Amino acid sequence: MDRPGPAVSPLRAPATRRDFLKWLAVSAAGAVIPGLRGGPLFAGEAAPRPPDLVGVKEGAPAQMFDAGIRALGGMGRFVKRGQTVLVKPNIGWSKTPNEGATTNPELVGTIVESAYRAGARKVFVFDHPVNSEKECYESSGIRKIVLEKKGEMRSGSDKSMYRKVEVKGGRLLKEVLVHELYLDSDVVINVPILKSHGGGRMTAALKNLMGVVWDRGEWHRRGLHQAIAEFPLVRKPDLNVIDAYLVMMENGPRGHSTEDLSLKKMQLLSPDAVLADTAAAKVLDMDPADVPYLKLAADLGIGSMDLDKSLVKRIVLKQR
Amino acid sequence: MIPRLRLLSQALFLGLSLSVFFGLIGNRALVCFYEGLHVFPSLSALAWLVLPPCLAATALVLLLTAIGGRLYCSYLCPAGFLQDLAARVSASKSAPAAKSLQHIRYMSLFLALGLILFHSSSYHWLDHVSNLGRVYGLFKAPLGPHTPLALAFLGLLLVSLRYPRWFCSTLCPSGALFTLMQRRSALRLRVSGGCTSCGACARACPALCIADDVIDEERCIRCLECVTACPAGAVELYWERPWRKAHGPPGAPGGRRRFLALAAGSVLAALGLRRLGKLWPAPKAVVPPGGKSAKEFFDRCAACQACAAVCPTKVLVSAGMESGPGDFGKARLDYDRSYCSFECNACLAVCPTGAISYFPLEIKQRIKIGSARLDKSLCIPYAQGLDCGACQECCPTAAIRMVKHGEVYGPVPEDEYCIGCGACQAACPASPRKAIRIEASPLHTFAFLRGSDKASSRPASGSEFPF
């Protein structure tokens, strides 16, 4: 696929300690000044570097997204007027939103709405569910809210919508059958829900991309972790929003009872899927080093696992 | 008016039967209603002391027959419609000459009733709906064990090209039952004095049962086309109190004694067939929850396909010859193809024979129909040292634990929590043979419910970030 991924360089962690301190000072100022002015800095002044990762806590999913995306520089940074946008939630299971197996519908709805407000021409939503698509779209509540927000709900279970692409630099994956919306949309916003996972150890941003692929069985057969790590070589999502509101700590990804869940009321936003997943692993009380695909992906240059060297912004919303 | 109304009604019900069979209708109530129109499956449920979900529709058909005679045959039956169509396009047709063949269907009727009485579902070989299902099956898969039977039934229907409605008046057990009821129906038909012997009624009759101004009650399907065809208004309907007197000749030539002997003989034959059927070893197939065991399920299933029609995951397929010829065409679950959805109890709600008993969803979710068995020599984490977990991912009851095996995690099925839904087998990527397979439970039981471990005691939310 020759479509370029999003530019990584302005977001990469500073190389030296001095740079890092400089960035820290600037962004600290940046955090205060826009807070007072309630908007972006005016032209001419050097804009503060946006954080690499934003963690938001203690709010409703939609409210946390609003705060998080503002901290990242606003939706306008990712979605330009007239662009097509793919919002890719996890709708893999025919479960209801309070079972913590599928992405929070309120969050998906807010993102669709926010993309339109930023000028998107069309916002598509789909997943390639494990259970029957019709049941999943219905029971997750996602189809309903997407249609309400005038989004386009598309099928992920129709093989004719998948296209074979080459994986440049893939060691295990040479060619993958990928959904055309993932390849052709101008912007991809990856909206996974954070869960424990038997085979993948955890599922969040990187693992959620398996839902744009036709033959997942092949990945399981040939090396799940290597395949998950290599797939973003095809294309990286432009923005990852990890739903960690209701987190499945055990028995994931399908879950077995609501007692597997923990109400974390959290959300992680980052253009870097690896960085977001590294932080997400810690929300699951896991050591990121225990998730093999994270290191594999970092080594391939998909993203960074280094939270210490990244600019992380943490927001705790006031509860009323 | 009548011919057009009849054509419309017949086309509607043929469409309904096709839609049900090919799963175009998922609506449980409509599927139930359609299945209930067929009397034998409902009678079979009652013989097992099970209340079929569609009893109201069955009662409606019986009531219609008690009032008006064989209206089911003429207005509803899709097999009858196909025969009418065959007769319509045929140029040379005549009434069947040999009347003696007509008591085959009374044998067929009493054989079917006997089988139902002795708790065998083998009546589905005689029943037109099950046979029609096999014909429709040709469109799903033209070649299969059902092919010769389907073609044979199609052949029997095509006899109508020469002798219209031949199957109905010669072999059909439902037709025989309705004919017996028609003899004492409230609304009856006669040719009165105004008849000019013009022959209009005989030409209009789709069953060719009017000859020399006399209606052959044995073959009349009460379509009422003769009533509208008669220019003199001489074919008339009249009311008779059912208990007053029977209409027409007794069911079989030779009188009541011979008829009773024939009935008794058929019932005895049914008993013999039932005994013979028990010689087959108990089948091993996985059958739907609510089926109790493969043996009990196959003893009741009439191969009507109602369950397969409403199944959202299309895991229900027709059984082949693997569990004996008597179970051919009945439903079983094929986990290489799909899995039984945890959030669904649709088939339990539509089965007209009671082969699948109804249970509310929360109960159905705990019925154990099989056990997951793992072959470690085929399983990817154990055999190749690669992480997989596709089976654990899909398990709705958390019956598969992932246990550390070297550098990776391998699945360990825990039988007490497994309900045998087949999600793991359907998902297993091992090829060409799946590493995890469901073995049918000889008798359905309940699985244990896995308790929670420790997640609920974990502190939930606070103002600290873990990163």
Short mmCIF file of N, CA, C and O in Angstrom, two decimals, chain B residues 243-329:
data_model
loop_
_atom_site.label_atom_id
_atom_site.label_comp_id
_atom_site.label_asym_id
_atom_site.label_seq_id
_atom_site.Cartn_x
_atom_site.Cartn_y
_atom_site.Cartn_z
N TRP B 243 -72.98 -35.05 13.45
CA TRP B 243 -73.28 -36.34 14.11
C TRP B 243 -74.44 -37.07 13.42
O TRP B 243 -74.70 -38.22 13.69
N ARG B 244 -75.14 -36.36 12.52
CA ARG B 244 -76.32 -36.98 11.91
C ARG B 244 -75.96 -38.15 11.01
O ARG B 244 -76.36 -39.28 11.21
N LYS B 245 -75.20 -37.88 9.97
CA LYS B 245 -74.80 -39.01 9.14
C LYS B 245 -73.54 -38.70 8.36
O LYS B 245 -73.25 -37.54 8.05
N ALA B 246 -72.79 -39.78 8.11
CA ALA B 246 -71.57 -39.62 7.34
C ALA B 246 -71.93 -39.46 5.88
O ALA B 246 -73.00 -39.88 5.43
N HIS B 247 -71.03 -38.81 5.17
CA HIS B 247 -71.26 -38.50 3.76
C HIS B 247 -70.48 -39.50 2.91
O HIS B 247 -69.33 -39.81 3.23
N GLY B 248 -71.09 -39.99 1.90
CA GLY B 248 -70.37 -40.83 0.95
C GLY B 248 -70.13 -42.23 1.45
O GLY B 248 -70.57 -42.61 2.54
N PRO B 249 -69.39 -42.98 0.67
CA PRO B 249 -69.13 -44.38 0.99
C PRO B 249 -68.13 -44.50 2.15
O PRO B 249 -67.43 -43.54 2.44
N PRO B 250 -68.08 -45.64 2.82
CA PRO B 250 -67.08 -45.81 3.88
C PRO B 250 -65.68 -45.73 3.32
O PRO B 250 -65.48 -45.86 2.11
N GLY B 251 -64.74 -45.50 4.21
CA GLY B 251 -63.37 -45.20 3.82
C GLY B 251 -62.77 -46.17 2.85
O GLY B 251 -61.98 -45.79 1.99
N ALA B 252 -63.03 -47.45 2.97
CA ALA B 252 -62.40 -48.40 2.07
C ALA B 252 -63.45 -49.38 1.59
O ALA B 252 -64.40 -49.69 2.30
N PRO B 253 -63.27 -49.84 0.37
CA PRO B 253 -64.23 -50.82 -0.13
C PRO B 253 -64.18 -52.08 0.74
O PRO B 253 -63.14 -52.43 1.28
N GLY B 254 -65.31 -52.74 0.86
CA GLY B 254 -65.34 -53.93 1.70
C GLY B 254 -65.91 -53.64 3.06
O GLY B 254 -66.02 -54.52 3.90
N GLY B 255 -66.26 -52.38 3.29
CA GLY B 255 -67.00 -52.06 4.50
C GLY B 255 -66.14 -51.83 5.72
O GLY B 255 -64.91 -51.81 5.66
N ARG B 256 -66.84 -51.59 6.81
CA ARG B 256 -66.21 -51.18 8.05
C ARG B 256 -65.23 -52.22 8.58
O ARG B 256 -64.15 -51.88 9.06
N ARG B 257 -65.60 -53.51 8.46
CA ARG B 257 -64.76 -54.55 9.03
C ARG B 257 -63.38 -54.56 8.37
O ARG B 257 -62.36 -54.60 9.03
N ARG B 258 -63.41 -54.47 7.06
CA ARG B 258 -62.15 -54.50 6.34
C ARG B 258 -61.29 -53.26 6.67
O ARG B 258 -60.07 -53.35 6.81
N PHE B 259 -61.98 -52.14 6.82
CA PHE B 259 -61.29 -50.89 7.14
C PHE B 259 -60.58 -50.99 8.50
O PHE B 259 -59.44 -50.60 8.66
N LEU B 260 -61.31 -51.55 9.47
CA LEU B 260 -60.73 -51.69 10.81
C LEU B 260 -59.55 -52.65 10.79
O LEU B 260 -58.54 -52.42 11.46
N ALA B 261 -59.64 -53.72 10.01
CA ALA B 261 -58.54 -54.68 9.90
C ALA B 261 -57.31 -54.00 9.33
O ALA B 261 -56.19 -54.18 9.81
N LEU B 262 -57.57 -53.19 8.30
CA LEU B 262 -56.46 -52.46 7.67
C LEU B 262 -55.80 -51.51 8.66
O LEU B 262 -54.56 -51.44 8.77
N ALA B 263 -56.62 -50.83 9.45
CA ALA B 263 -56.09 -49.89 10.44
C ALA B 263 -55.28 -50.63 11.49
O ALA B 263 -54.14 -50.24 11.82
N ALA B 264 -55.83 -51.72 12.00
CA ALA B 264 -55.14 -52.48 13.05
C ALA B 264 -53.83 -53.04 12.52
O ALA B 264 -52.80 -52.98 13.19
N GLY B 265 -53.87 -53.55 11.31
CA GLY B 265 -52.66 -54.10 10.69
C GLY B 265 -51.57 -53.04 10.57
O GLY B 265 -50.41 -53.29 10.89
N SER B 266 -51.97 -51.84 10.17
CA SER B 266 -50.99 -50.76 10.00
C SER B 266 -50.37 -50.36 11.32
O SER B 266 -49.16 -50.11 11.43
N VAL B 267 -51.19 -50.29 12.36
CA VAL B 267 -50.68 -49.90 13.67
C VAL B 267 -49.70 -50.96 14.16
O VAL B 267 -48.64 -50.64 14.72
N LEU B 268 -50.03 -52.23 13.93
CA LEU B 268 -49.11 -53.31 14.31
C LEU B 268 -47.80 -53.20 13.56
O LEU B 268 -46.72 -53.40 14.13
N ALA B 269 -47.92 -52.89 12.27
CA ALA B 269 -46.70 -52.71 11.46
C ALA B 269 -45.84 -51.60 12.03
O ALA B 269 -44.61 -51.69 12.07
N ALA B 270 -46.50 -50.52 12.50
CA ALA B 270 -45.78 -49.40 13.11
C ALA B 270 -45.01 -49.87 14.34
O ALA B 270 -43.85 -49.52 14.54
N LEU B 271 -45.67 -50.71 15.13
CA LEU B 271 -45.02 -51.25 16.33
C LEU B 271 -43.77 -52.04 15.93
O LEU B 271 -42.71 -51.92 16.53
N GLY B 272 -43.92 -52.85 14.87
CA GLY B 272 -42.79 -53.64 14.38
C GLY B 272 -41.65 -52.75 13.92
O GLY B 272 -40.49 -52.98 14.28
N LEU B 273 -41.98 -51.71 13.17
CA LEU B 273 -40.95 -50.79 12.68
C LEU B 273 -40.23 -50.11 13.83
O LEU B 273 -39.02 -49.90 13.81
N ARG B 274 -41.01 -49.76 14.85
CA ARG B 274 -40.44 -49.10 16.01
C ARG B 274 -39.41 -50.02 16.69
O ARG B 274 -38.33 -49.59 17.06
N ARG B 275 -39.81 -51.32 16.81
CA ARG B 275 -38.89 -52.30 17.42
C ARG B 275 -37.62 -52.39 16.59
O ARG B 275 -36.51 -52.45 17.11
N LEU B 276 -37.80 -52.43 15.28
CA LEU B 276 -36.67 -52.57 14.36
C LEU B 276 -35.72 -51.36 14.51
O LEU B 276 -34.50 -51.52 14.54
N GLY B 277 -36.33 -50.18 14.64
CA GLY B 277 -35.54 -48.95 14.76
C GLY B 277 -34.67 -48.97 15.99
O GLY B 277 -33.60 -48.36 16.02
N LYS B 278 -35.11 -49.66 17.03
CA LYS B 278 -34.34 -49.68 18.27
C LYS B 278 -33.08 -50.51 18.15
O LYS B 278 -32.23 -50.50 19.04
N LEU B 279 -32.98 -51.29 17.06
CA LEU B 279 -31.79 -52.12 16.88
C LEU B 279 -30.57 -51.28 16.51
O LEU B 279 -29.44 -51.69 16.74
N TRP B 280 -30.83 -50.07 15.94
CA TRP B 280 -29.69 -49.21 15.57
C TRP B 280 -29.01 -48.69 16.81
O TRP B 280 -29.65 -48.36 17.79
N PRO B 281 -27.67 -48.62 16.81
CA PRO B 281 -26.99 -48.09 17.98
C PRO B 281 -27.35 -46.62 18.19
O PRO B 281 -27.73 -45.93 17.24
N ALA B 282 -27.26 -46.19 19.46
CA ALA B 282 -27.61 -44.81 19.79
C ALA B 282 -26.73 -43.85 18.98
O ALA B 282 -25.52 -44.03 18.92
N PRO B 283 -27.33 -42.84 18.35
CA PRO B 283 -26.57 -41.92 17.52
C PRO B 283 -25.63 -41.05 18.36
O PRO B 283 -25.87 -40.83 19.54
N LYS B 284 -24.55 -40.57 17.73
CA LYS B 284 -23.53 -39.82 18.46
C LYS B 284 -23.54 -38.32 18.14
O LYS B 284 -22.72 -37.59 18.64
N ALA B 285 -24.45 -37.88 17.32
CA ALA B 285 -24.43 -36.49 16.86
C ALA B 285 -24.71 -35.51 18.01
O ALA B 285 -25.37 -35.85 18.98
N VAL B 286 -24.17 -34.28 17.87
CA VAL B 286 -24.52 -33.21 18.81
C VAL B 286 -25.86 -32.63 18.35
O VAL B 286 -26.02 -32.26 17.19
N VAL B 287 -26.81 -32.59 19.26
CA VAL B 287 -28.15 -32.08 18.93
C VAL B 287 -28.45 -30.84 19.77
O VAL B 287 -27.79 -30.61 20.79
N PRO B 288 -29.43 -30.04 19.36
CA PRO B 288 -29.65 -28.75 20.02
C PRO B 288 -29.97 -28.88 21.52
O PRO B 288 -30.54 -29.89 21.94
N PRO B 289 -29.61 -27.85 22.29
CA PRO B 289 -29.99 -27.84 23.71
C PRO B 289 -31.52 -27.90 23.81
O PRO B 289 -32.21 -27.24 23.03
N GLY B 290 -32.02 -28.68 24.72
CA GLY B 290 -33.46 -28.89 24.78
C GLY B 290 -33.83 -30.21 24.13
O GLY B 290 -34.97 -30.66 24.20
N GLY B 291 -32.85 -30.84 23.48
CA GLY B 291 -33.10 -32.12 22.81
C GLY B 291 -32.92 -33.31 23.73
O GLY B 291 -33.18 -34.44 23.33
N LYS B 292 -32.44 -33.06 24.94
CA LYS B 292 -32.27 -34.06 26.00
C LYS B 292 -31.16 -35.08 25.74
O LYS B 292 -30.30 -35.28 26.58
N SER B 293 -31.19 -35.76 24.61
CA SER B 293 -30.09 -36.63 24.21
C SER B 293 -30.28 -36.88 22.72
O SER B 293 -31.36 -36.67 22.19
N ALA B 294 -29.21 -37.34 22.07
CA ALA B 294 -29.34 -37.58 20.63
C ALA B 294 -30.44 -38.60 20.37
O ALA B 294 -31.22 -38.47 19.43
N LYS B 295 -30.53 -39.59 21.22
CA LYS B 295 -31.52 -40.64 21.01
C LYS B 295 -32.94 -40.08 21.11
O LYS B 295 -33.77 -40.26 20.22
N GLU B 296 -33.20 -39.37 22.22
CA GLU B 296 -34.55 -38.81 22.39
C GLU B 296 -34.86 -37.79 21.30
O GLU B 296 -35.98 -37.72 20.80
N PHE B 297 -33.85 -37.01 20.94
CA PHE B 297 -34.07 -35.98 19.93
C PHE B 297 -34.45 -36.61 18.58
O PHE B 297 -35.43 -36.24 17.96
N PHE B 298 -33.67 -37.61 18.17
CA PHE B 298 -33.95 -38.22 16.87
C PHE B 298 -35.26 -39.01 16.88
O PHE B 298 -35.87 -39.21 15.84
N ASP B 299 -35.68 -39.46 18.07
CA ASP B 299 -36.98 -40.14 18.16
C ASP B 299 -38.14 -39.19 17.94
O ASP B 299 -39.27 -39.62 17.71
N ARG B 300 -37.88 -37.90 18.07
CA ARG B 300 -38.98 -36.93 17.97
C ARG B 300 -38.90 -36.04 16.74
O ARG B 300 -39.92 -35.57 16.24
N CYS B 301 -37.69 -35.79 16.27
CA CYS B 301 -37.50 -34.83 15.17
C CYS B 301 -38.14 -35.34 13.89
O CYS B 301 -37.96 -36.48 13.50
N ALA B 302 -38.92 -34.46 13.24
CA ALA B 302 -39.60 -34.84 12.01
C ALA B 302 -38.90 -34.26 10.79
O ALA B 302 -39.47 -34.25 9.71
N ALA B 303 -37.68 -33.79 10.94
CA ALA B 303 -36.90 -33.27 9.81
C ALA B 303 -37.62 -32.15 9.08
O ALA B 303 -37.52 -32.02 7.87
N CYS B 304 -38.35 -31.30 9.84
CA CYS B 304 -39.15 -30.25 9.18
C CYS B 304 -38.33 -29.01 8.87
O CYS B 304 -38.79 -28.14 8.15
N GLN B 305 -37.13 -28.86 9.47
CA GLN B 305 -36.21 -27.75 9.20
C GLN B 305 -36.59 -26.43 9.85
O GLN B 305 -35.98 -25.40 9.56
N ALA B 306 -37.60 -26.43 10.73
CA ALA B 306 -37.99 -25.16 11.37
C ALA B 306 -36.82 -24.60 12.18
O ALA B 306 -36.56 -23.40 12.17
N CYS B 307 -36.11 -25.47 12.89
CA CYS B 307 -35.00 -25.01 13.73
C CYS B 307 -33.89 -24.39 12.88
O CYS B 307 -33.36 -23.34 13.20
N ALA B 308 -33.55 -25.08 11.79
CA ALA B 308 -32.49 -24.58 10.91
C ALA B 308 -32.89 -23.23 10.32
O ALA B 308 -32.05 -22.36 10.09
N ALA B 309 -34.20 -23.04 10.09
CA ALA B 309 -34.66 -21.80 9.48
C ALA B 309 -34.43 -20.61 10.40
O ALA B 309 -34.11 -19.53 9.93
N VAL B 310 -34.59 -20.77 11.70
CA VAL B 310 -34.44 -19.62 12.60
C VAL B 310 -33.04 -19.51 13.18
O VAL B 310 -32.73 -18.53 13.86
N CYS B 311 -32.17 -20.48 12.91
CA CYS B 311 -30.83 -20.47 13.52
C CYS B 311 -29.98 -19.32 12.96
O CYS B 311 -29.71 -19.27 11.77
N PRO B 312 -29.55 -18.36 13.83
CA PRO B 312 -28.83 -17.21 13.30
C PRO B 312 -27.40 -17.54 12.86
O PRO B 312 -26.84 -16.85 12.02
N THR B 313 -26.81 -18.59 13.44
CA THR B 313 -25.43 -18.91 13.10
C THR B 313 -25.34 -20.02 12.07
O THR B 313 -24.25 -20.41 11.67
N LYS B 314 -26.50 -20.56 11.65
CA LYS B 314 -26.56 -21.61 10.61
C LYS B 314 -25.70 -22.81 10.98
O LYS B 314 -25.02 -23.40 10.14
N VAL B 315 -25.73 -23.16 12.27
CA VAL B 315 -24.94 -24.32 12.71
C VAL B 315 -25.75 -25.61 12.52
O VAL B 315 -25.21 -26.70 12.48
N LEU B 316 -27.07 -25.47 12.39
CA LEU B 316 -27.92 -26.65 12.25
C LEU B 316 -27.93 -27.13 10.81
O LEU B 316 -28.25 -26.38 9.89
N VAL B 317 -27.57 -28.40 10.64
CA VAL B 317 -27.57 -28.97 9.30
C VAL B 317 -28.37 -30.27 9.34
O VAL B 317 -28.71 -30.77 10.41
N SER B 318 -28.68 -30.83 8.16
CA SER B 318 -29.40 -32.09 8.11
C SER B 318 -28.42 -33.24 8.30
O SER B 318 -27.36 -33.26 7.68
N ALA B 319 -28.80 -34.18 9.15
CA ALA B 319 -27.95 -35.34 9.37
C ALA B 319 -27.98 -36.23 8.14
O ALA B 319 -28.98 -36.33 7.44
N GLY B 320 -26.87 -36.87 7.87
CA GLY B 320 -26.81 -37.84 6.77
C GLY B 320 -27.16 -39.22 7.30
O GLY B 320 -27.98 -39.36 8.20
N MET B 321 -26.51 -40.23 6.78
CA MET B 321 -26.83 -41.59 7.16
C MET B 321 -26.00 -42.04 8.36
O MET B 321 -26.10 -43.19 8.78
N GLU B 322 -25.16 -41.16 8.92
CA GLU B 322 -24.19 -41.61 9.92
C GLU B 322 -24.83 -42.21 11.17
O GLU B 322 -24.25 -43.06 11.82
N SER B 323 -26.04 -41.78 11.50
CA SER B 323 -26.64 -42.33 12.71
C SER B 323 -27.84 -43.22 12.36
O SER B 323 -28.81 -43.27 13.10
N GLY B 324 -27.80 -43.87 11.25
CA GLY B 324 -28.88 -44.78 10.89
C GLY B 324 -29.82 -44.15 9.89
O GLY B 324 -29.99 -42.94 9.88
N PRO B 325 -30.44 -44.97 9.05
CA PRO B 325 -31.29 -44.41 7.99
C PRO B 325 -32.52 -43.69 8.54
O PRO B 325 -33.02 -42.78 7.91
N GLY B 326 -32.95 -44.07 9.75
CA GLY B 326 -34.16 -43.47 10.31
C GLY B 326 -33.96 -42.02 10.68
O GLY B 326 -34.91 -41.26 10.81
N ASP B 327 -32.71 -41.59 10.87
CA ASP B 327 -32.45 -40.23 11.32
C ASP B 327 -32.04 -39.32 10.19
O ASP B 327 -31.67 -38.17 10.38
N PHE B 328 -32.14 -39.84 9.00
CA PHE B 328 -31.72 -39.07 7.84
C PHE B 328 -32.51 -37.77 7.72
O PHE B 328 -33.72 -37.76 7.82
N GLY B 329 -31.79 -36.66 7.50
CA GLY B 329 -32.47 -35.39 7.25
C GLY B 329 -32.82 -34.63 8.51
O GLY B 329 -33.26 -33.49 8.46
#
